[in-house]
Amino acid sequence: MQNPPVFFDNDPQSELSTLNLGPTHPATHGVFQNVLQMDGERIVSGVSTIGYIHRAFEKIAEHRPFYQITPLTDRLNYCSSPINNMGWHMTVEKLAGITTPKRVDYMRVIIMELARIADHIICNGVLGVDTGAFTGFLYMMEYREEIYEIYEEICGSRLTTNIGRIGGFERNFNTIAFNKIRKFVKAFPAVLKEFENLFNRNRIFIDRTKGVAPVTAETALSYSWSGPLLRATGIDYDVRVMEPYSSYEEFDFEIPVGENGDVYSRFLVRNEEMKQSLRIIEQALNKIEKEPADIFHANVPEFYLPPKEEVYNNMEALIYHFKIVMGEVETPVTEVYHAVEGANGELGFYLVNDGGRSPYRLHFRRPSFINYQMYAPMSQGMLLSDAIINMSSLNVIAGELDA
Amino acid sequence: MGKITNQEVLDKIAAKFGDQVSVIGEPHSLLTVETGREQIIDLLTFLKNDATLQFIFLTDITAIHYPEQEKPIGIIYHLHSLVNNVRIRIKVFVADGDVHMPTATVLWDGANWMERETYDFFGVVFDGHPDLRRILNVDDMTVFPMRKEYPLEDPNRVDKKDYFFGR
């Protein structure tokens, strides 16, 4: 698919007109500008502009010790920031050869799956809003709130979480956190069922989504799509299964795949993924009970940032704290690529280390950036109203375009 | 692990390209090879289309800058064979005054924005790219900000200088 050039002159004799879809239009879910050439309601061609909000994360990362890069990662996909945090910590662990205890792996799995659910809640909820159904969104938002409360119980913050440390977690999950997780896992399936009942057999919703913006598996691969978008086209690529991290190989779950690669398939795939995530969380909760309750990080004092109370009362901890914060820890000179299954697809961290205080080069493979580039080409020939629905089904998070 | 080993991938590449592709290593079991820009499209085509290898998924294109090297700009490709579940990393280094690379958009549509981003930050000119413009920075910018000659921090800041740490 090639983009034909867009005419900017708005020639009154011409039957085509130029339309700016965004930036800051409610339907574009962020500051995306799409300059569309329209023939009436139909899009003839389009060009996407994603700048100029460049926050220079990769550059900043070249000047920061490993821990101080964590807050950069959770500002990539802010709808599921724990996945980003832990992906980054796992990259550093891979670099430094740190093995985490099983309990840490399970705790991470729980948090990452909760984050995936939170992300899919937004995406599918908003897809409903864009088709004119606000109710489903409201039903589901309450449960995203509950997930945020779980984050808050674990790390003290809700959106940009900074959950975790290299080697494990800053603190153990307390009973309140576990209770909140159990409460969520128990209550959410019924809500999801209700949500599905509202949409899956809804004539209007199906008319608006089924067969809209279909993508073949071949095209999706050619555009390097990953995550639910790729799986909706029928390809069962999931990093959790292909290259398991954090003990995912021990869990029993399925990879939902779609058939048509259209908006409806993406919606269904995300719904199914939420169910699978719940399954994984339940298994993880069971597994975690068999692990020693007081181990929540690996024994790597030169990498694991000690808790504040230890820093104040323990000389060793103070020294390690200083060394870690100033980036004085020794790391091997090598390069690492580590990928996790983000809510939108393969979230990769490419880290080149020269043994210095900060990465020599850090590159984020952001799934939204790669997924979004197909938006303008695939909108060709589409009705404007379909293009809006298509955008919400792509679930592009503006923070992930940028790096 | 995947269905084929790094050694098998390497043998196939060596049989086809001989010494035009050299092995850098296998950091964290990810096969890393280096080639020249004359061979890169042939190599990518071979990796993608070979019936056994099938590196059909272009994971990423990015670049790196080593100012002290003779060829300072490195362009890095990550490919993934979804069929065999093996990844490969390919590096191509080019000289500073001659930062031309053939585009990979002939093989993958998805290379388009990845190459635009690489151009935007490192100034690598991808010849044959359909729309090589800056993507994250403003169009009238004249520098390529991810290169090492553009330091981020305030140069007057001394608290993080290496000599304070015995380096």
Coordinates of N, CA, C and O in Angstrom, one line a residue, chain B residues 6-82:
Chain B
N6 N 21.2 -21.4 16.1 CA 22.0 -20.3 15.5 C 23.0 -20.8 14.6 O 23.3 -20.2 13.5
Q7 N 23.6 -22.0 14.9 CA 24.6 -22.5 14.0 C 24.1 -22.9 12.7 O 24.7 -22.6 11.6
E8 N 22.8 -23.4 12.7 CA 22.2 -23.7 11.4 C 22.0 -22.5 10.5 O 22.2 -22.5 9.3
V9 N 21.5 -21.4 11.2 CA 21.2 -20.2 10.5 C 22.5 -19.7 9.9 O 22.6 -19.3 8.8
L10 N 23.6 -19.7 10.8 CA 24.9 -19.2 10.4 C 25.4 -20.0 9.2 O 26.0 -19.5 8.2
D11 N 25.3 -21.4 9.2 CA 25.8 -22.2 8.1 C 25.1 -21.8 6.8 O 25.7 -21.7 5.8
K12 N 23.8 -21.6 6.9 CA 23.1 -21.2 5.7 C 23.5 -19.9 5.1 O 23.7 -19.7 3.9
I13 N 23.8 -18.9 6.1 CA 24.2 -17.6 5.6 C 25.6 -17.8 5.0 O 25.9 -17.2 4.0
A14 N 26.5 -18.5 5.7 CA 27.9 -18.7 5.2 C 27.9 -19.4 3.9 O 28.7 -19.0 3.0
A15 N 27.0 -20.3 3.6 CA 27.0 -21.0 2.4 C 26.6 -20.1 1.2 O 27.1 -20.2 0.1
K16 N 25.8 -19.1 1.5 CA 25.3 -18.2 0.5 C 26.2 -17.0 0.4 O 26.5 -16.6 -0.7
F17 N 26.7 -16.4 1.5 CA 27.4 -15.2 1.4 C 28.9 -15.3 1.7 O 29.6 -14.3 1.5
G18 N 29.3 -16.4 2.2 CA 30.7 -16.6 2.4 C 31.2 -15.6 3.4 O 30.6 -15.3 4.5
D19 N 32.3 -14.9 3.1 CA 32.9 -13.9 4.1 C 32.3 -12.5 4.0 O 32.8 -11.6 4.6
Q20 N 31.3 -12.4 3.2 CA 30.6 -11.1 3.2 C 29.9 -10.8 4.4 O 29.5 -9.7 4.7
V21 N 29.6 -11.8 5.2 CA 28.9 -11.7 6.4 C 29.8 -12.2 7.5 O 30.2 -13.3 7.5
S22 N 30.1 -11.4 8.5 CA 31.0 -11.8 9.6 C 30.2 -11.9 10.9 O 29.2 -11.1 11.1
V23 N 30.6 -12.8 11.7 CA 29.8 -13.0 13.0 C 30.4 -12.1 14.1 O 31.6 -12.1 14.3
I24 N 29.6 -11.4 14.8 CA 30.1 -10.6 15.9 C 30.0 -11.4 17.2 O 30.9 -11.4 18.0
G25 N 29.0 -12.2 17.3 CA 28.9 -13.0 18.5 C 27.4 -13.5 18.7 O 26.6 -13.3 17.9
E26 N 27.2 -14.0 19.9 CA 25.9 -14.4 20.3 C 25.5 -13.9 21.6 O 25.4 -14.6 22.6
P27 N 25.5 -12.6 21.8 CA 25.2 -12.1 23.2 C 23.8 -12.5 23.6 O 22.8 -12.2 22.9
H28 N 23.7 -13.1 24.7 CA 22.5 -13.6 25.3 C 21.7 -14.4 24.2 O 20.5 -14.3 24.0
S29 N 22.5 -15.3 23.5 CA 22.0 -16.3 22.6 C 21.3 -15.7 21.4 O 20.6 -16.4 20.7
L30 N 21.5 -14.4 21.1 CA 20.9 -13.8 19.9 C 22.1 -13.6 18.9 O 23.0 -12.8 19.1
L31 N 22.0 -14.4 17.8 CA 23.0 -14.4 16.8 C 23.1 -13.0 16.2 O 22.2 -12.3 15.8
T32 N 24.4 -12.4 16.2 CA 24.6 -11.1 15.7 C 25.7 -11.2 14.6 O 26.7 -11.7 14.8
V33 N 25.3 -10.6 13.5 CA 26.2 -10.7 12.4 C 26.4 -9.3 11.8 O 25.6 -8.4 12.0
E34 N 27.5 -9.1 11.1 CA 27.8 -7.8 10.5 C 28.0 -8.0 9.0 O 28.6 -9.0 8.6
T35 N 27.5 -7.1 8.2 CA 27.7 -7.1 6.8 C 27.8 -5.7 6.2 O 27.8 -4.7 7.0
G36 N 28.0 -5.6 4.9 CA 28.2 -4.3 4.3 C 26.9 -3.9 3.7 O 26.0 -4.7 3.5
R37 N 26.8 -2.6 3.4 CA 25.5 -2.1 2.8 C 25.3 -2.7 1.4 O 24.2 -2.7 0.9
E38 N 26.3 -3.2 0.7 CA 26.1 -3.7 -0.6 C 25.3 -5.0 -0.5 O 24.6 -5.4 -1.4
Q39 N 25.6 -5.7 0.6 CA 24.9 -7.1 0.7 C 23.6 -7.0 1.6 O 22.9 -8.0 1.6
I40 N 23.3 -5.9 2.2 CA 22.3 -6.0 3.2 C 21.0 -6.4 2.7 O 20.3 -7.2 3.2
I41 N 20.6 -5.8 1.5 CA 19.3 -6.1 1.0 C 19.2 -7.6 0.5 O 18.3 -8.3 0.8
D42 N 20.3 -8.0 -0.1 CA 20.4 -9.4 -0.5 C 20.3 -10.4 0.8 O 19.6 -11.4 0.7
L43 N 21.0 -10.0 1.8 CA 21.0 -10.8 3.0 C 19.5 -10.8 3.6 O 19.0 -11.9 4.0
L44 N 18.9 -9.6 3.7 CA 17.6 -9.6 4.3 C 16.6 -10.4 3.4 O 15.8 -11.1 3.9
T45 N 16.8 -10.2 2.1 CA 15.9 -11.0 1.2 C 16.0 -12.5 1.4 O 15.1 -13.2 1.4
F46 N 17.3 -12.9 1.5 CA 17.6 -14.3 1.7 C 17.0 -14.8 3.0 O 16.3 -15.8 3.0
L47 N 17.2 -14.0 4.0 CA 16.7 -14.5 5.3 C 15.2 -14.5 5.3 O 14.6 -15.4 5.9
K48 N 14.6 -13.6 4.7 CA 13.1 -13.6 4.6 C 12.5 -14.7 3.8 O 11.6 -15.3 4.2
N49 N 13.1 -14.9 2.6 CA 12.5 -15.8 1.7 C 13.0 -17.2 1.7 O 12.4 -18.1 1.1
D50 N 14.1 -17.5 2.4 CA 14.6 -18.9 2.4 C 13.5 -19.8 3.0 O 12.9 -19.5 4.1
A51 N 13.3 -20.9 2.4 CA 12.2 -21.8 2.8 C 12.4 -22.3 4.2 O 11.4 -22.6 4.9
T52 N 13.6 -22.5 4.7 CA 13.8 -23.0 6.0 C 13.9 -21.9 7.1 O 13.3 -22.0 8.1
L53 N 14.6 -20.9 6.7 CA 14.8 -19.8 7.8 C 13.6 -19.0 8.1 O 13.2 -18.9 9.2
Q54 N 13.0 -18.4 7.0 CA 11.8 -17.7 7.2 C 11.8 -16.6 8.2 O 10.9 -16.6 9.1
F55 N 12.7 -15.7 8.1 CA 12.7 -14.5 9.0 C 11.7 -13.5 8.5 O 12.1 -12.5 8.0
I56 N 10.5 -13.8 8.7 CA 9.4 -13.0 8.0 C 9.0 -11.8 8.8 O 8.4 -10.9 8.3
F57 N 9.5 -11.7 10.1 CA 9.0 -10.6 10.9 C 10.2 -9.6 11.1 O 11.2 -10.0 11.7
L58 N 10.0 -8.4 10.7 CA 11.0 -7.4 10.9 C 10.6 -6.8 12.3 O 9.6 -6.0 12.4
T59 N 11.4 -7.1 13.3 CA 11.1 -6.6 14.6 C 11.4 -5.1 14.7 O 10.6 -4.3 15.2
D60 N 12.6 -4.7 14.2 CA 13.0 -3.4 14.5 C 14.2 -2.9 13.6 O 15.0 -3.8 13.2
I61 N 14.2 -1.6 13.3 CA 15.4 -1.1 12.7 C 15.8 0.1 13.6 O 15.0 1.0 13.9
T62 N 17.1 0.2 13.9 CA 17.5 1.4 14.6 C 19.0 1.6 14.3 O 19.6 0.9 13.5
A63 N 19.6 2.5 15.0 CA 21.0 2.8 14.7 C 21.8 3.1 16.0 O 21.2 3.3 17.0
I64 N 23.1 3.2 15.8 CA 23.9 3.5 17.0 C 25.1 4.3 16.5 O 25.5 4.2 15.3
H65 N 25.7 5.1 17.3 CA 26.8 6.0 16.9 C 28.0 5.8 17.8 O 27.9 5.9 19.0
Y66 N 29.1 5.4 17.1 CA 30.4 5.3 17.8 C 31.3 6.3 17.2 O 32.0 6.0 16.2
P67 N 31.4 7.5 17.7 CA 32.1 8.6 17.1 C 33.6 8.2 16.8 O 34.2 8.7 15.9
E68 N 34.2 7.4 17.7 CA 35.6 7.1 17.6 C 36.0 6.1 16.5 O 37.1 5.9 16.2
Q69 N 34.9 5.4 16.0 CA 35.2 4.4 15.0 C 35.4 5.0 13.6 O 34.9 6.0 13.3
E70 N 36.1 4.2 12.7 CA 36.3 4.6 11.4 C 34.9 4.8 10.6 O 34.7 5.7 9.9
K71 N 34.1 3.8 10.9 CA 32.7 3.8 10.4 C 31.8 4.0 11.5 O 31.4 3.0 12.2
P72 N 31.4 5.2 11.9 CA 30.8 5.5 13.2 C 29.3 5.1 13.3 O 28.8 4.9 14.4
I73 N 28.6 5.1 12.2 CA 27.1 5.0 12.3 C 26.8 3.5 12.0 O 27.1 3.0 10.9
G74 N 26.2 2.8 12.9 CA 25.8 1.5 12.7 C 24.3 1.4 12.6 O 23.6 2.0 13.4
I75 N 23.8 0.7 11.6 CA 22.4 0.5 11.4 C 22.1 -1.0 11.8 O 22.8 -1.9 11.4
I76 N 21.1 -1.1 12.7 CA 20.9 -2.4 13.3 C 19.5 -2.9 13.0 O 18.5 -2.2 13.2
Y77 N 19.5 -4.1 12.5 CA 18.2 -4.8 12.1 C 18.0 -5.9 13.1 O 18.9 -6.7 13.3
H78 N 16.8 -6.0 13.6 CA 16.4 -7.2 14.3 C 15.3 -8.0 13.5 O 14.2 -7.4 13.2
L79 N 15.6 -9.2 13.2 CA 14.6 -10.0 12.5 C 14.2 -11.2 13.4 O 14.9 -11.6 14.3
H80 N 13.0 -11.7 13.1 CA 12.5 -12.8 13.9 C 11.8 -13.8 13.0 O 11.0 -13.4 12.2
S81 N 12.3 -15.0 13.1 CA 11.6 -16.1 12.3 C 10.5 -16.7 13.2 O 10.7 -17.4 14.1
L82 N 9.3 -16.3 12.9 CA 8.1 -16.7 13.7 C 7.9 -18.2 13.6 O 7.4 -18.9 14.5

